[in-house]
Short mmCIF file of C-alpha atoms in Angstrom, two decimals:
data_model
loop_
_atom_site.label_atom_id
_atom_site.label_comp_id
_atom_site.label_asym_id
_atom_site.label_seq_id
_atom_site.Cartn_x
_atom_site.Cartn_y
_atom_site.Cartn_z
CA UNK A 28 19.74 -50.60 14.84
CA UNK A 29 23.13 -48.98 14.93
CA UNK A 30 24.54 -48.42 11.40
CA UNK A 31 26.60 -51.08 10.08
CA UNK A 32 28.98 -52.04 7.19
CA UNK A 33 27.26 -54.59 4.67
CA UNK A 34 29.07 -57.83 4.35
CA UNK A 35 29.91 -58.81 1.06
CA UNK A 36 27.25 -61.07 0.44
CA UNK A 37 25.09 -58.09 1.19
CA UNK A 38 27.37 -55.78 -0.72
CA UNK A 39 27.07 -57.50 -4.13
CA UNK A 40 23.13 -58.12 -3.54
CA UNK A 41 22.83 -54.34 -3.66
CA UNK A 42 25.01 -54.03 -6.47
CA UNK A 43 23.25 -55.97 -8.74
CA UNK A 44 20.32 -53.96 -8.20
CA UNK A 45 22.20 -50.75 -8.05
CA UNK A 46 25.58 -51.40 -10.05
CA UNK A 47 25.93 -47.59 -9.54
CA UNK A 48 26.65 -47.66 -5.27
CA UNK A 49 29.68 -46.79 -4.52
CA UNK A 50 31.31 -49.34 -1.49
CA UNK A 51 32.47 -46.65 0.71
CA UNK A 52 28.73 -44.58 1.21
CA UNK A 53 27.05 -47.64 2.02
CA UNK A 54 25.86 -48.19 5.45
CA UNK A 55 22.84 -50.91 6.53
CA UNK A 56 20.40 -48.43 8.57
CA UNK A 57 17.57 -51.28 9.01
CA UNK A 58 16.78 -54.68 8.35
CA UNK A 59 14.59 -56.12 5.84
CA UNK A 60 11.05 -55.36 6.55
CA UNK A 61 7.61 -55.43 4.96
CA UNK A 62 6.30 -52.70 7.67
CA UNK A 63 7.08 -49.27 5.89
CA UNK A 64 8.79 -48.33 2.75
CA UNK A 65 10.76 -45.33 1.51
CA UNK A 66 7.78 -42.91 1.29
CA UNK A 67 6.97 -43.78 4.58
CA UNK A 68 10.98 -42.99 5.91
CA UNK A 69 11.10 -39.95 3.63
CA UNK A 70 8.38 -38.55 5.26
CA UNK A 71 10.00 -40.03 8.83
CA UNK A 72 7.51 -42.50 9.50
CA UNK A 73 8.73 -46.31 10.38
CA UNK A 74 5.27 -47.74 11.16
CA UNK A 75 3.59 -47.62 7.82
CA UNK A 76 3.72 -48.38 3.52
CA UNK A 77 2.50 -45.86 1.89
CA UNK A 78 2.81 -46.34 -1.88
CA UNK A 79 3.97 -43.96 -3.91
CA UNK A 80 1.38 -41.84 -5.23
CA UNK A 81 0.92 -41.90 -9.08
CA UNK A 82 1.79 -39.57 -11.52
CA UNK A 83 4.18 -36.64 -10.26
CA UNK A 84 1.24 -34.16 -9.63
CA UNK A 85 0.23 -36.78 -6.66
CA UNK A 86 3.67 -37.08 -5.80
CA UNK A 87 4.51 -33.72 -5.17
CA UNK A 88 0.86 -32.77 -3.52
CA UNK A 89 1.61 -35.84 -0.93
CA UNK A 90 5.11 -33.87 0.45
CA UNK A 91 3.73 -30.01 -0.40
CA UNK A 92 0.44 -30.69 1.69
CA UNK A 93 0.04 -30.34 5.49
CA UNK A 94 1.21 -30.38 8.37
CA UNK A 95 4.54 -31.39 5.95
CA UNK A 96 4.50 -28.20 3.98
CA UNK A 97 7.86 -29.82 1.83
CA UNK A 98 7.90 -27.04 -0.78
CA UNK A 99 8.92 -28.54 -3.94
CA UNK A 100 12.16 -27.43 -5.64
CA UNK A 101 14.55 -28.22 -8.53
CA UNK A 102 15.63 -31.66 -9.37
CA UNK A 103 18.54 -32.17 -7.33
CA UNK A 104 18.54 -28.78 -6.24
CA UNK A 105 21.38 -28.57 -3.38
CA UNK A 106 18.76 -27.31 -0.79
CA UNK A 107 16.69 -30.35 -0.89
CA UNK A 108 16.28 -33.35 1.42
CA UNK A 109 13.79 -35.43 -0.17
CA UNK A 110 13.92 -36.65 -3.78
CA UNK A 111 11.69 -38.49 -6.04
CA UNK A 112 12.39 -40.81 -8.63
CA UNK A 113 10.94 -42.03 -11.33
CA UNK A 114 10.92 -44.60 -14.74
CA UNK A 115 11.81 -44.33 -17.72
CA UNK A 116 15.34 -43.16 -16.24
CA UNK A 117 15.31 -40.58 -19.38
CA UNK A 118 11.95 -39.56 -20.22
CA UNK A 119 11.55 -37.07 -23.66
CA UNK A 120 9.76 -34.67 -21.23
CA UNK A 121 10.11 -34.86 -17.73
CA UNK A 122 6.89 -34.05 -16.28
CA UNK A 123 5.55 -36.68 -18.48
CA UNK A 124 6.19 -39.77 -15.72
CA UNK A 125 5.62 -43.24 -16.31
CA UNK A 126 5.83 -44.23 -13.12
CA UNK A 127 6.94 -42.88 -10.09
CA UNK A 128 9.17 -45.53 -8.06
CA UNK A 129 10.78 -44.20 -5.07
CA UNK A 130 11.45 -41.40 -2.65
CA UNK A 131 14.95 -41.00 -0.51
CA UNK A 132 16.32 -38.62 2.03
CA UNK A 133 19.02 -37.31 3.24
CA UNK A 134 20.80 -39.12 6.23
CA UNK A 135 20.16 -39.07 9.48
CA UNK A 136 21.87 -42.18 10.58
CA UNK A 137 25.09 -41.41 9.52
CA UNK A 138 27.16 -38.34 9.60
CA UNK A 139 28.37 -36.40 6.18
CA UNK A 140 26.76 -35.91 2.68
CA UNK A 141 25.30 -39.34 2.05
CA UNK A 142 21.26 -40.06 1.63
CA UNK A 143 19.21 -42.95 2.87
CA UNK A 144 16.83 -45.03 1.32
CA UNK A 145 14.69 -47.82 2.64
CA UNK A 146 14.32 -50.43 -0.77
CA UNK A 147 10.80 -51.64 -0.70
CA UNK A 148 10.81 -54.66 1.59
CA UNK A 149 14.50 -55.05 1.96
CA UNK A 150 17.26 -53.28 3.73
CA UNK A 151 17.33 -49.53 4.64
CA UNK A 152 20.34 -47.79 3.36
CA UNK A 153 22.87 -45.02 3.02
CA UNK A 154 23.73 -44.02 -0.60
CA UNK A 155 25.00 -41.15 -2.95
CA UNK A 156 22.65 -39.33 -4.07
CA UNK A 157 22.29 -40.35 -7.75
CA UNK A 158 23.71 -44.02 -6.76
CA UNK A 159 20.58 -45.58 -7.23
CA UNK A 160 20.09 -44.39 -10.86
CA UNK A 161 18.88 -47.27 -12.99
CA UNK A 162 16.34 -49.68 -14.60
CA UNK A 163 14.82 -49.72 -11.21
CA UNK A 164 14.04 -46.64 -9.60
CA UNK A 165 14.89 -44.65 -12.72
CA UNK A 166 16.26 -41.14 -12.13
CA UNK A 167 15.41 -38.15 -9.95
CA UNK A 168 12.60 -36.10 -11.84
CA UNK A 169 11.54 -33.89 -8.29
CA UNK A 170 12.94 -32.50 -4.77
CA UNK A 171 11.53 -31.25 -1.86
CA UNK A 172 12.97 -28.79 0.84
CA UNK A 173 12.51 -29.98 4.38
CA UNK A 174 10.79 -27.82 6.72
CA UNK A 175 10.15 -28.43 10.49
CA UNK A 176 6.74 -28.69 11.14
CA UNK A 177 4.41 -30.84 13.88
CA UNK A 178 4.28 -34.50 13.70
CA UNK A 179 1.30 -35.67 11.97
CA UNK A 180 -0.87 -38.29 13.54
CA UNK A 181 -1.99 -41.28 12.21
CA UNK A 182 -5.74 -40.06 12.17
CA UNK A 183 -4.37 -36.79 10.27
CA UNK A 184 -3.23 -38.80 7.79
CA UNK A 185 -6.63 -40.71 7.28
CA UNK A 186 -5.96 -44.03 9.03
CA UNK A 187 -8.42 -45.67 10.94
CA UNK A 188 -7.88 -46.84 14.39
CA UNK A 189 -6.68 -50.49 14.53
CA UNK A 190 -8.93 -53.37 15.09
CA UNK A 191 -10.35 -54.52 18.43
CA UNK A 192 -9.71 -57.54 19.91
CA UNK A 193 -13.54 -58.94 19.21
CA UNK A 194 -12.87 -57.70 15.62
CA UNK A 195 -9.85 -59.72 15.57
CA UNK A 196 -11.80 -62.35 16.73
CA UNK A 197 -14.62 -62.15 14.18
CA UNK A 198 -12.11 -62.33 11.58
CA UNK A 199 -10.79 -65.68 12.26
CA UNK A 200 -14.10 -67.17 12.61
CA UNK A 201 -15.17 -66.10 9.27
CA UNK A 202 -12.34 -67.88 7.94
CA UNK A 203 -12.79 -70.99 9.86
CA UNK A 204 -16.12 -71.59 7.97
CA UNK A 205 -13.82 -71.71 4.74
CA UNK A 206 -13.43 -75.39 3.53
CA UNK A 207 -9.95 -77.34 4.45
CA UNK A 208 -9.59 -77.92 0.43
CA UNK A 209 -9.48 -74.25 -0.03
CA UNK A 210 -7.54 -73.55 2.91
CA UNK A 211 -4.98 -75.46 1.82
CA UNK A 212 -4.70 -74.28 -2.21
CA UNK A 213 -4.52 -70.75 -0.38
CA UNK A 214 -1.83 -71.45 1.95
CA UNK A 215 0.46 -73.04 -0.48
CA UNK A 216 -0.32 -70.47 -2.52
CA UNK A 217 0.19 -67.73 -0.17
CA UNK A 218 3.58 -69.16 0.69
CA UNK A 219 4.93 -69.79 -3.30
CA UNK A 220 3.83 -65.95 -4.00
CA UNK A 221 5.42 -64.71 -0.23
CA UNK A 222 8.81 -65.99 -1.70
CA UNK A 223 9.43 -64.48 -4.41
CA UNK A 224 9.09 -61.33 -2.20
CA UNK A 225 12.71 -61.11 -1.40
CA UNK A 226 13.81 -61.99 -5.14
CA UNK A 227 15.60 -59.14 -7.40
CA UNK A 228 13.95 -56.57 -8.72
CA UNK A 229 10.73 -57.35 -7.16
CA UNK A 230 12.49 -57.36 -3.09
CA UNK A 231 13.51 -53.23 -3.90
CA UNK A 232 9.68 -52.11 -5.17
CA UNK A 233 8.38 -49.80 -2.85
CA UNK A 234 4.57 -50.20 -4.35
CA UNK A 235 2.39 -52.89 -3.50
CA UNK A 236 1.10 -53.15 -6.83
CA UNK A 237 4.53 -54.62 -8.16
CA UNK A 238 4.19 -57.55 -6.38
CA UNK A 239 0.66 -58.11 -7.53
CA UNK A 240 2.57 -59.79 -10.73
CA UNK A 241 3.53 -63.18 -12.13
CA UNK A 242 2.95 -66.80 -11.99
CA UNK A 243 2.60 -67.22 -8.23
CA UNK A 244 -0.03 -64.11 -7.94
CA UNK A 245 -2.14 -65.55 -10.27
CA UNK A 246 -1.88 -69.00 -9.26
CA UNK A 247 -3.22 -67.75 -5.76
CA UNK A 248 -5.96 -65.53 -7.59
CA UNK A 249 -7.01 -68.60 -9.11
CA UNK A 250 -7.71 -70.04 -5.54
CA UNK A 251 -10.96 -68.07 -6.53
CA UNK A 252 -13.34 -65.58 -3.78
CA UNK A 253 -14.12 -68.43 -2.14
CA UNK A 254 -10.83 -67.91 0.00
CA UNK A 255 -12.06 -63.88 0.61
CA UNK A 256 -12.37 -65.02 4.26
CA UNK A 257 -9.07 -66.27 4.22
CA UNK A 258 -6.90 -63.38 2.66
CA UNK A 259 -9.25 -61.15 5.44
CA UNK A 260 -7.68 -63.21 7.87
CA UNK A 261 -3.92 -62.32 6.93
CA UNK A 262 -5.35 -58.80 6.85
CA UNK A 263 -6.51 -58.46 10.04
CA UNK A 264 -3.64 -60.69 11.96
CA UNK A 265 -0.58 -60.37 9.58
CA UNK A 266 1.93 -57.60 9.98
CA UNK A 267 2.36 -58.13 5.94
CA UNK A 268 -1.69 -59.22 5.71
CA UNK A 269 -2.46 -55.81 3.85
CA UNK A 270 -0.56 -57.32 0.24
CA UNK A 271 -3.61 -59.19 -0.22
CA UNK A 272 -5.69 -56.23 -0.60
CA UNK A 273 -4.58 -56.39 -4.31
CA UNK A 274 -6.14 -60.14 -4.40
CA UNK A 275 -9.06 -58.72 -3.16
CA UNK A 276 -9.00 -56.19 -6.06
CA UNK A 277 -9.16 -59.01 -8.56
CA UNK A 278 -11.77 -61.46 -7.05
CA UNK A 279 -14.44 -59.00 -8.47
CA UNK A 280 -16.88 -60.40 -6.10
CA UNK A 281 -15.19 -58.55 -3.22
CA UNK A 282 -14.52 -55.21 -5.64
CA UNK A 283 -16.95 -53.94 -2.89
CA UNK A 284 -14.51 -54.58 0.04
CA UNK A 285 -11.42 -52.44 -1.65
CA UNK A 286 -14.04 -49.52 -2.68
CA UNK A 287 -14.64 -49.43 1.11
CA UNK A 288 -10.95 -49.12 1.49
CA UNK A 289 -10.20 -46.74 -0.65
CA UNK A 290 -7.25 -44.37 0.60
CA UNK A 291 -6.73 -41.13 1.58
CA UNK A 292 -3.23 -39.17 -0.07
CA UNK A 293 -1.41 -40.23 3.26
CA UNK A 294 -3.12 -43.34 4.63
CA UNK A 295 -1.03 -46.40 4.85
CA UNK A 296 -1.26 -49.57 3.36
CA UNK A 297 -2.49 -51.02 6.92
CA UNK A 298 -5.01 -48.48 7.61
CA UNK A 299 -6.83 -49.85 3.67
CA UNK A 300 -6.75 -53.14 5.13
CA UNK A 301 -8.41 -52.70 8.55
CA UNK A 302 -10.74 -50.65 6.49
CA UNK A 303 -11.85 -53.54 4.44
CA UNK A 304 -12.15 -56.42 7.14
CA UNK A 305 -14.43 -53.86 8.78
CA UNK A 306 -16.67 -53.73 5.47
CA UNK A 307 -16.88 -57.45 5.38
CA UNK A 308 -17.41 -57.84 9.04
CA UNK A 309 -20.02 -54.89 8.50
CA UNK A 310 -22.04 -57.92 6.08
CA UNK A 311 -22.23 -60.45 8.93
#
């Protein structure tokens, strides 16, 4: 999409997660989607969530390895065009990270100084720099200098080819074996935790694992493994199907199904999933 002024209903919803962005440098880049994330954009891919890796050692080996070759440079060092950001905002000792949050880049969608950012599920934006200092990213505690190198393929990066059509098919008739009782607790389930996707803070998280919190996860955890088949569906057919992996995680029954998934430093979100409806399939 072109770039576009935010309205200023859109305006204040970005404020109150970032009271720091300044009106003027902020431009809406992309809509709202649950496809890729900011360390999927910093790295100029729009196809794929990758979370971010965890602590900062990961962090910086994901950009400093090949083909990207992003050589790792001062915080906010003026040659850089990636950063990484991390919580606490103000750590005693920076390379001790709680937890690192999000990754932006300069712009390429809009002329000047200004950096973009894609905020978890929600919009992609321009920014200041340091604009999105706060309680929810944190700070920047690492940069990267760009350099030009080949574009990586999706099979470089250790994703798995997507499912076949009789795959596909074998998916959804493993779930149609699964009770109607248990269909439904899923489905309303599914749907109560789905909305409070787009709620503040949770709407800006860039890792999977955030959302994996509160009342309305574990009210569809409690659905129990007997709905497995059912969250494999939404994996294999649902552009956002690969959220449920961390459902998976904690219906220890199917522990087996996420060690089969397990992810290489670059593979996306999506490639984990196909990787464990193939394991279960694999059973049949």
């Amino acid at each position: 999409m072109p770039p576009e002024r935010p309205t200023q209903q859109q305006l204040s919803w970005l404020k109150n997660q970032f009271p720091q962005l300044a009106a003027p440098d902020v431009w809406i880049t992309g809509q709202p989607t649950g496809t890729y994330n900011c360390i999927a954009y910093s790295l100029g891919i729009t196809t794929e969530w990758i979370n971010p890796p965890q602590p900062l050692g990961p962090f910086e080996a994901l950009y400093n390895g090949a083909p990207y070759n992003h050589p790792t440079v001062a915080p906010g060092a003026q040659n850089a065009a990636i950063d990484g950001w991390a919580t606490p905002p103000n750590p005693p000792n920076p390379r001790e990270i709680a937890s690192m949050t999000h990754g932006s880049r300069t712009s390429t969608s809009v002329g000047g100084a200004l950096w973009e950012s894609k905020l978890g599920q929600s919009y992609r934006i321009t920014h200041g720099r340091s604009q999105l200092t706060g309680a929810n990213y944190g700070r920047v505690v690492t940069s990267f200098r760009w350099v030009a190198a080949a574009v990586m393929s999706a099979a470089e990066r250790g994703n798995v080819p997507p499912l076949e059509p009789d795959e596909l098919e074998a998916a959804r008739q493993l779930a149609a074996g699964v009770p109607d009782e248990v269909r439904e607790r899923f489905t309303s389930a599914l749907a109560q935790w789905k909305a409070t996707w787009s709620e503040l803070p949770l709407a800006a998280s860039s890792d999977t694992n955030d959302y994996a919190t509160g009342p309305a996860f574990e009210q569809l955890v409690a659905v129990g493994a007997v709905a497995t088949p059912l969250a494999l569906e939404q994996l294999a057919t649902e552009p956002d199907g690969f959220f449920l992996l961390a459902a998976l995680e904690r219906w220890s029954e199917r522990g087996d199904l996420v060690a089969a998934a397990q992810k290489q430093p670059l593979e996306s979100q999506q490639s984990r999933a196909v990787r464990a409806v193939r394991a279960a399939l694999g059973e049949r």
